[in-house]
Each structure stands twice: as structure tokens, then as C-alpha cells.
Amino acid sequence: VQLQASGGGLVQPGGYLRLSCAASGNIFSINYMAWYRQAPGKQRELVASITSGGSTYYAGSVKDRYTISRDNAKNTVYLQMNSLKLEDTAVYYCNMRILLSSRLERDYWGQGTQVTVSS
């Protein structure tokens, strides 16, 4: 199984970006999808998550600005980021808990995509 993230880039404050992360390989189902980020000199932090049932979680710093969604048919998770701030600059990583069979679940990470907010 591989996760391929895309959509990062350079944007001005107040701008927007949409990140995507697609899983490929021998996938039975995907229970949990999430986005993390890591800024220089800081620990990786959970930004948003979404369960197979559609329940979402957002970190306080991004609530009302970011929206996480998923397309189960495409094994893909998205992160719509609006009203971006300088402090949103980080490498963003997707994470998925994937069932490889009805009894085997493993944790996978994407390669990271750089988001830079700068004027």
C-alpha cells in the first residue's frame, strides 16, 4: 500500500489550497483518514481527521478554516484549506489506518507535501 499526497505550494495569506492523498494497493477498507502537519522546529500535530462514518475532528487552530473530506470509491482524503495564515506553513502529511483484510489493520503515511504561506 502506498499513499501519494499532492496539492501543496506557495500561497499568500488569506489564500487557499486543496490537498489530496490517494491510497493504492491491496486495500480491504479504510477506517480512518487524517492530516498532520509539522512546522520547522515543532512536533508533528494532528490537523484534522475523518472516520469511515464521516465523523470529523479539527484542531482548534484550523477549525472553521479547514475542511476534511473523503472519497471512499477513490480511497482518497482531501483537505480544503481556506483563509491561510503564516502559521499554517508546514509539511503536511496524510495518514490512514487501512484494513488489508478483515482482521489486519496497518497505519500508513504519505510522503508529505509542503505548504508555505508567505506574502
XYZ file of C-alpha atoms in Angstrom:
119
model
C 0.000 0.000 0.000
C 1.216 3.493 -0.853
C -0.126 6.930 -0.055
C 0.508 9.729 -2.534
C -0.078 13.278 -1.346
C -0.337 16.311 -3.588
C -1.585 19.875 -3.691
C 0.906 21.781 -1.597
C 2.513 25.003 -2.710
C 3.145 28.653 -2.045
C 0.184 30.881 -1.253
C -0.342 34.365 0.137
C -2.011 34.934 3.491
C -5.756 34.692 3.106
C -5.417 32.329 0.181
C -6.456 28.722 -0.181
C -5.110 25.322 -1.153
C -6.566 21.858 -1.503
C -4.516 18.844 -0.540
C -5.235 15.343 -1.780
C -3.929 11.981 -0.663
C -4.720 8.797 -2.527
C -4.067 5.288 -1.281
C -3.273 2.489 -3.683
C -2.544 -1.200 -3.338
C -4.269 -4.169 -1.760
C -6.871 -2.344 0.335
C -9.822 -4.003 2.025
C -11.190 -0.782 3.518
C -10.004 2.389 5.191
C -11.296 3.164 8.642
C -9.590 6.414 9.457
C -8.023 9.184 7.437
C -6.200 12.195 8.775
C -3.908 15.075 8.019
C -0.988 16.043 10.227
C 1.480 18.862 9.841
C 4.950 19.611 11.071
C 6.400 23.093 11.122
C 10.158 23.684 11.409
C 11.337 23.068 14.958
C 7.955 21.795 16.092
C 6.402 18.419 16.706
C 4.035 16.846 14.234
C 0.464 17.700 15.121
C -2.934 16.368 14.128
C -4.783 18.879 11.972
C -7.972 17.036 11.018
C -9.367 13.547 10.803
C -12.372 11.731 9.382
C -13.731 8.296 10.164
C -15.368 5.815 7.839
C -18.687 7.000 9.210
C -17.929 10.592 8.347
C -17.230 11.931 11.819
C -14.654 14.697 11.725
C -12.208 16.297 14.110
C -10.365 19.586 13.714
C -7.581 21.134 15.711
C -8.659 24.393 17.281
C -6.195 26.392 15.209
C -7.797 25.332 11.909
C -11.433 24.929 12.852
C -13.775 26.893 10.595
C -10.984 27.354 8.035
C -10.142 23.797 7.018
C -12.468 21.066 5.770
C -11.556 17.398 5.589
C -13.457 15.070 3.291
C -13.057 11.650 1.741
C -13.978 9.769 -1.391
C -14.230 6.111 -0.445
C -14.512 4.950 -4.041
C -11.152 6.573 -4.785
C -9.515 5.796 -1.407
C -8.729 9.471 -1.214
C -8.787 12.084 1.512
C -8.872 15.817 0.882
C -8.061 18.860 2.956
C -9.540 22.154 1.827
C -7.593 24.954 3.490
C -9.074 28.445 3.379
C -8.039 31.761 4.918
C -4.486 30.521 5.232
C -2.222 32.161 7.766
C 1.543 32.455 8.044
C 1.466 29.983 10.914
C -0.097 27.329 8.684
C 3.251 26.928 6.962
C 4.376 23.338 7.430
C 4.876 20.000 5.763
C 1.510 18.290 5.662
C 1.288 14.505 5.956
C -1.664 12.258 5.302
C -2.255 9.248 7.498
C -4.592 6.307 7.009
C -5.484 3.255 9.053
C -6.057 0.665 6.384
C -7.601 -2.755 6.650
C -5.619 -5.128 4.482
C -8.079 -7.883 5.321
C -10.999 -8.223 7.715
C -8.547 -8.756 10.593
C -5.366 -6.930 9.645
C -5.108 -3.157 10.072
C -1.984 -1.108 9.493
C -1.010 2.520 9.720
C 0.342 4.284 6.633
C 1.813 7.725 5.990
C 2.128 9.793 2.872
C 5.401 11.399 1.847
C 4.483 14.913 2.946
C 3.654 17.979 0.909
C 4.997 21.454 1.656
C 2.557 24.278 2.306
C 4.131 27.725 2.506
C 2.087 30.787 3.370
C 4.028 33.941 2.636
C 3.484 37.427 1.334
